[in-house]
């Protein structure tokens, strides 16, 4: 085992959980046993909630300009340890080193946003009658929790961690049991940056801990990122316990390619979007709709896909089960009459035989009723459908239950606007294959890609992590007595 057994992080220290149940943490790159992750119990969660609750009074009363000083230092530490954090990210998740560097750079950007929060939460004040003012303040919620998926071991935790904490909350993080190592390093860096003990805690585990988070009376709000199936469970359970909840789910992102699209740029963008992070991104292009004759562009997409080599510029998928599921989708599509233009099944990487790889796969002549057209594949696979008109393409996009992202490739501005207005997705790209809004713009999908109000990052997250306090204030007797006294 490469690293020591993973522990929970409670009140500024790594501690053993109360149970001895563990899961192995295996590197998708080559099958190396990296560590074991504990499956904590409800008691372990309770210990973390008690620690966070004890830290809350002092932390929430620390002025926000002081709180964000921790994040200025944390940002510097992320920069200092970028290489090491990126290597750890690749090791546990399987993505390429370059993708991991980009992930840590995104953590830095998210942290920069958190340091700007004092500028954004100044509240409002107005003299509402003579000598009487109303003012609003953003008050923290208390102890809050963040449950995260496997595909971004550092970035998704940093969607919530800097903003929730800078806004005065104390946070419990539940990492994915598949990639639990990176969060521990983040905890160490936060401590080095001066974060008081108890403000950030980690409780490892799986279903049992997620359910315990949803049920714990000491937790005020739950943020979740993962599959739609689990997002629904978490949203329903947390809100039925009267907690605030924002649950981001899965995706099936459609790219609409029009005949006037710039062929080279479009092909590069489509291939990069479907294969980046081995297709394990909630913003990955998964379905492409060619409107009219786009055969020349499809040829170029295949050329680009063939340049993507597992183990070189394409990382591994998370585990064997994922590899089998993805290959199963390709085989089923083939049986149902689709044409496999580039086939990523049975990918092997020399010297890394224990790794779990799927090569880039381009499937043409997919029909909207096929599983590869409807379901999230979460692998480096693009399913191409064809229509005669933009409205038919939009009908396919609109009929899918998800709504994270959609993109259009065209040089016609009016047509792009037409599609922006009609696509049923929260994040739209025009000639951009992965339309992730960068800070300060917020991240969040629609439909079954998100349950709850608002978005998870950017300005929108302020509403989620705080509650408004409204004060009505009169100091001077000469303000007199009126209808609102
Ligand atoms: P997942 O839903 O399996 O797991 C997410 C979290 O929920 C993990 O911490 C896991 O321990 C926990 N969990 C798993 N099953 C559970 C259950 N039955 N009950 C309670 N908790 C449970 O997701 P994943 O496989 O880790 O991540 C991939 C999914 O996440 C994809 O669907 C992807 O689209 C989605 N995702 C969405 C976004 C977004 O912004 N919408 C971002 C990243 C990933």
Coordinates of C-alpha atoms in Angstrom, one line a residue, residues 8-305:
X8 CA -11.1 11.3 9.2
X9 CA -10.2 14.9 10.0
X10 CA -11.9 16.3 13.0
X11 CA -11.0 19.4 15.0
X12 CA -7.8 20.0 13.2
X13 CA -6.4 16.4 13.6
X14 CA -6.5 13.2 11.7
X15 CA -8.4 10.6 13.8
X16 CA -9.4 7.0 13.4
X17 CA -13.1 6.4 12.9
X18 CA -15.1 4.2 15.3
X19 CA -15.5 1.4 12.8
X20 CA -12.9 -0.9 11.3
X21 CA -14.8 -1.2 7.9
X22 CA -12.7 0.0 5.0
X23 CA -12.6 0.0 1.2
X24 CA -9.5 -0.2 -0.9
X25 CA -8.4 2.8 -2.9
X26 CA -7.0 1.7 -6.2
X27 CA -5.3 3.8 -8.8
X28 CA -7.1 3.5 -12.1
X29 CA -3.8 4.2 -13.9
X30 CA -2.2 0.8 -13.2
X31 CA -4.3 -0.9 -10.4
X32 CA -1.8 0.0 -7.6
X33 CA -3.3 -0.2 -4.1
X34 CA -2.9 3.4 -2.8
X35 CA -4.6 3.2 0.6
X36 CA -7.8 2.2 2.4
X37 CA -10.7 4.5 3.1
X38 CA -12.7 4.1 6.3
X39 CA -16.5 3.6 6.1
X40 CA -17.3 5.9 9.1
X41 CA -20.4 5.6 11.2
X42 CA -23.1 8.0 12.3
X43 CA -21.1 8.5 15.5
X44 CA -18.1 9.7 13.6
X45 CA -20.2 12.2 11.8
X46 CA -21.6 13.3 15.2
X47 CA -18.1 13.9 16.5
X48 CA -17.4 16.1 13.4
X49 CA -20.7 18.0 13.9
X50 CA -19.8 18.7 17.5
X51 CA -16.4 20.0 16.6
X52 CA -17.8 22.2 13.9
X53 CA -20.6 23.5 16.2
X54 CA -18.0 24.3 18.8
X55 CA -15.9 26.3 16.3
X56 CA -18.9 28.1 14.8
X57 CA -19.5 31.0 17.3
X58 CA -15.9 32.3 17.1
X59 CA -15.5 31.7 13.4
X60 CA -18.9 33.3 12.4
X61 CA -18.1 36.4 14.5
X62 CA -14.7 36.8 12.9
X63 CA -15.1 39.7 10.5
X64 CA -15.3 38.4 6.9
X65 CA -12.2 40.5 5.9
X66 CA -10.2 38.5 8.5
X67 CA -11.8 35.2 7.5
X68 CA -10.7 35.6 3.9
X69 CA -7.1 36.2 4.9
X70 CA -7.0 32.4 5.4
X71 CA -8.0 32.0 1.8
X72 CA -5.3 34.4 0.5
X73 CA -2.8 32.1 2.3
X74 CA -4.5 28.9 1.1
X75 CA -4.3 30.2 -2.5
X76 CA -0.6 30.7 -2.1
X77 CA -0.2 27.2 -0.7
X78 CA -2.2 25.7 -3.6
X79 CA 0.2 27.4 -6.0
X80 CA 3.2 26.2 -4.0
X81 CA 2.0 22.6 -3.9
X82 CA 0.4 22.6 -7.4
X83 CA 2.7 19.8 -8.7
X84 CA 2.2 17.5 -5.8
X85 CA -1.5 18.1 -5.6
X86 CA -1.8 17.4 -9.4
X87 CA 0.2 14.2 -9.1
X88 CA -2.0 13.0 -6.2
X89 CA -5.1 13.9 -8.3
X90 CA -3.9 11.9 -11.3
X91 CA -2.9 8.9 -9.1
X92 CA -6.3 8.5 -7.4
X93 CA -8.6 9.6 -10.3
X94 CA -6.7 8.4 -13.4
X95 CA -6.8 11.7 -15.3
X96 CA -3.7 12.9 -17.1
X97 CA -1.1 15.1 -15.3
X98 CA -2.1 18.1 -17.5
X99 CA -5.7 17.7 -16.7
X100 CA -4.8 17.5 -13.0
X101 CA -2.8 20.7 -13.3
X102 CA -5.8 22.4 -14.8
X103 CA -8.0 21.1 -12.0
X104 CA -5.7 22.6 -9.3
X105 CA -5.5 25.9 -11.3
X106 CA -9.3 25.9 -11.2
X107 CA -9.1 25.4 -7.3
X108 CA -6.9 28.5 -7.2
X109 CA -9.4 30.5 -9.3
X110 CA -12.3 29.3 -7.0
X111 CA -10.3 30.5 -4.0
X112 CA -9.6 33.8 -5.6
X113 CA -13.3 34.3 -5.9
X114 CA -13.7 33.5 -2.2
X115 CA -11.2 36.2 -1.3
X116 CA -13.4 38.7 -3.1
X117 CA -16.5 37.9 -1.1
X118 CA -16.1 40.9 1.3
X119 CA -16.7 43.1 -1.8
X120 CA -19.9 41.2 -2.6
X121 CA -21.6 40.8 0.7
X122 CA -21.7 44.4 1.9
X123 CA -25.5 44.3 2.5
X124 CA -27.9 47.2 1.9
X125 CA -29.0 50.1 4.0
X126 CA -31.8 52.7 3.3
X127 CA -33.5 55.4 5.3
X128 CA -37.1 54.0 5.0
X129 CA -38.8 56.8 7.0
X130 CA -37.3 59.9 8.7
X131 CA -34.6 58.7 11.1
X132 CA -35.4 55.0 10.6
X133 CA -33.1 52.8 8.6
X134 CA -33.5 49.2 7.3
X135 CA -30.3 47.2 6.7
X136 CA -29.6 43.7 5.5
X137 CA -26.7 41.5 6.4
X138 CA -25.7 38.0 5.1
X139 CA -25.5 35.8 8.2
X140 CA -23.8 32.3 8.0
X141 CA -26.0 29.2 8.5
X142 CA -24.0 27.2 11.0
X143 CA -22.7 23.7 10.4
X144 CA -23.0 22.7 6.8
X145 CA -22.0 19.7 4.7
X146 CA -20.7 19.1 1.2
X147 CA -20.9 15.6 -0.5
X148 CA -18.8 15.3 -3.6
X149 CA -18.2 12.8 -6.5
X150 CA -15.1 11.0 -7.8
X151 CA -14.5 12.9 -11.0
X152 CA -12.8 16.0 -9.6
X153 CA -11.1 15.1 -6.3
X154 CA -9.9 18.6 -5.6
X155 CA -12.0 21.0 -7.8
X156 CA -15.5 19.9 -6.7
X157 CA -14.6 20.1 -3.0
X158 CA -13.3 23.6 -3.8
X159 CA -16.6 24.6 -5.4
X160 CA -18.1 24.7 -1.9
X161 CA -15.2 24.8 0.7
X162 CA -13.8 28.4 0.2
X163 CA -17.2 30.1 -0.2
X164 CA -19.0 28.2 2.6
X165 CA -16.2 28.8 5.0
X166 CA -15.3 32.4 4.0
X167 CA -19.0 33.3 4.5
X168 CA -18.7 32.1 8.1
X169 CA -20.0 28.5 8.1
X170 CA -18.2 25.5 9.5
X171 CA -18.0 22.7 7.0
X172 CA -18.1 18.9 7.0
X173 CA -16.8 17.4 3.7
X174 CA -17.7 13.9 2.6
X175 CA -15.2 13.0 -0.2
X176 CA -15.9 10.3 -2.7
X177 CA -14.8 6.9 -1.3
X178 CA -13.1 6.3 -4.7
X179 CA -10.8 9.4 -4.5
X180 CA -10.4 10.2 -0.8
X181 CA -6.8 11.3 -0.7
X182 CA -6.8 14.8 -2.1
X183 CA -9.2 16.2 0.5
X184 CA -6.8 15.2 3.3
X185 CA -4.1 17.3 1.7
X186 CA -6.5 20.3 1.3
X187 CA -7.2 20.0 5.1
X188 CA -3.5 20.2 5.9
X189 CA -3.1 23.2 3.7
X190 CA -6.1 24.9 5.3
X191 CA -4.5 24.3 8.7
X192 CA -1.2 25.7 7.5
X193 CA -3.1 28.7 6.2
X194 CA -4.4 29.4 9.7
X195 CA -7.9 28.0 9.6
X196 CA -9.0 27.4 13.2
X197 CA -9.6 23.8 14.2
X198 CA -13.2 22.5 13.7
X199 CA -14.0 24.9 10.9
X200 CA -13.3 22.3 8.3
X201 CA -13.8 18.5 8.9
X202 CA -13.7 15.4 6.8
X203 CA -15.8 12.3 7.4
X204 CA -15.1 9.5 4.9
X205 CA -17.6 6.8 4.0
X206 CA -20.3 5.9 1.6
X207 CA -24.1 5.6 1.7
X208 CA -24.4 5.4 5.5
X209 CA -22.6 8.7 6.0
X210 CA -24.5 10.5 3.3
X211 CA -27.8 9.3 4.9
X212 CA -26.5 10.4 8.4
X213 CA -25.6 13.9 7.0
X214 CA -29.1 14.2 5.6
X215 CA -30.6 13.2 9.0
X216 CA -28.3 15.0 11.4
X217 CA -30.2 17.7 13.3
X218 CA -27.0 19.8 13.8
X219 CA -26.4 20.3 10.0
X220 CA -28.2 23.3 8.5
X221 CA -27.5 22.8 4.8
X222 CA -26.3 20.1 2.5
X223 CA -24.7 20.5 -0.9
X224 CA -24.4 17.5 -3.1
X225 CA -22.7 16.8 -6.4
X226 CA -22.9 13.4 -8.1
X227 CA -25.3 11.3 -10.2
X228 CA -28.9 12.2 -10.6
X229 CA -30.1 9.1 -8.9
X230 CA -28.3 10.0 -5.7
X231 CA -29.0 13.7 -6.1
X232 CA -32.7 12.9 -5.9
X233 CA -32.3 10.7 -2.8
X234 CA -30.2 13.4 -1.1
X235 CA -32.4 16.3 -2.0
X236 CA -35.5 14.5 -0.9
X237 CA -34.0 13.2 2.4
X238 CA -32.3 16.5 3.4
X239 CA -35.3 18.7 2.6
X240 CA -37.7 16.3 4.3
X241 CA -35.5 16.9 7.4
X242 CA -36.1 20.7 6.8
X243 CA -32.5 21.4 5.6
X244 CA -31.5 23.7 2.8
X245 CA -30.2 21.5 0.0
X246 CA -28.7 22.0 -3.4
X247 CA -28.1 18.8 -5.3
X248 CA -26.3 18.7 -8.6
X249 CA -26.8 15.6 -10.7
X250 CA -25.7 13.9 -13.9
X251 CA -25.8 15.2 -17.5
X252 CA -26.3 14.3 -21.1
X253 CA -24.8 17.3 -23.0
X254 CA -25.7 17.8 -26.6
X255 CA -23.6 19.6 -29.2
X256 CA -25.4 20.8 -32.3
X257 CA -23.2 21.1 -35.3
X258 CA -24.4 23.1 -38.3
X259 CA -22.9 22.8 -41.8
X260 CA -21.4 26.3 -41.6
X261 CA -19.3 25.5 -38.5
X262 CA -15.5 26.0 -38.9
X263 CA -14.5 22.3 -39.5
X264 CA -11.0 22.2 -37.9
X265 CA -12.0 24.2 -34.7
X266 CA -15.3 22.3 -34.4
X267 CA -13.6 18.9 -34.7
X268 CA -10.9 19.8 -32.1
X269 CA -13.5 21.1 -29.7
X270 CA -15.9 18.1 -30.1
X271 CA -13.1 15.6 -29.6
X272 CA -11.6 17.4 -26.6
X273 CA -15.0 17.8 -25.0
X274 CA -16.0 14.1 -25.3
X275 CA -12.6 12.8 -24.3
X276 CA -11.2 15.3 -21.7
X277 CA -10.9 13.6 -18.3
X278 CA -11.7 10.4 -20.1
X279 CA -15.2 11.7 -20.7
X280 CA -15.8 11.7 -16.9
X281 CA -17.0 15.4 -16.7
X282 CA -20.5 16.5 -16.1
X283 CA -19.8 19.0 -18.9
X284 CA -18.5 16.5 -21.4
X285 CA -20.1 16.4 -24.9
X286 CA -21.9 13.0 -25.0
X287 CA -24.3 13.5 -27.9
X288 CA -23.7 15.4 -31.1
X289 CA -26.5 16.3 -33.5
X290 CA -25.4 17.0 -37.0
X291 CA -27.9 19.3 -38.7
X292 CA -27.8 18.8 -42.5
X293 CA -24.7 17.5 -44.2
X294 CA -21.8 17.7 -41.7
X295 CA -19.9 14.6 -43.0
X296 CA -16.7 16.4 -43.6
X297 CA -16.7 17.7 -40.0
X298 CA -17.4 14.1 -38.7
X299 CA -14.4 12.9 -40.7
X300 CA -12.3 15.5 -39.0
X301 CA -13.7 14.5 -35.6
X302 CA -12.6 11.0 -36.2
X303 CA -9.1 12.2 -37.2
X304 CA -8.9 14.2 -34.0
X305 CA -10.2 11.2 -31.9

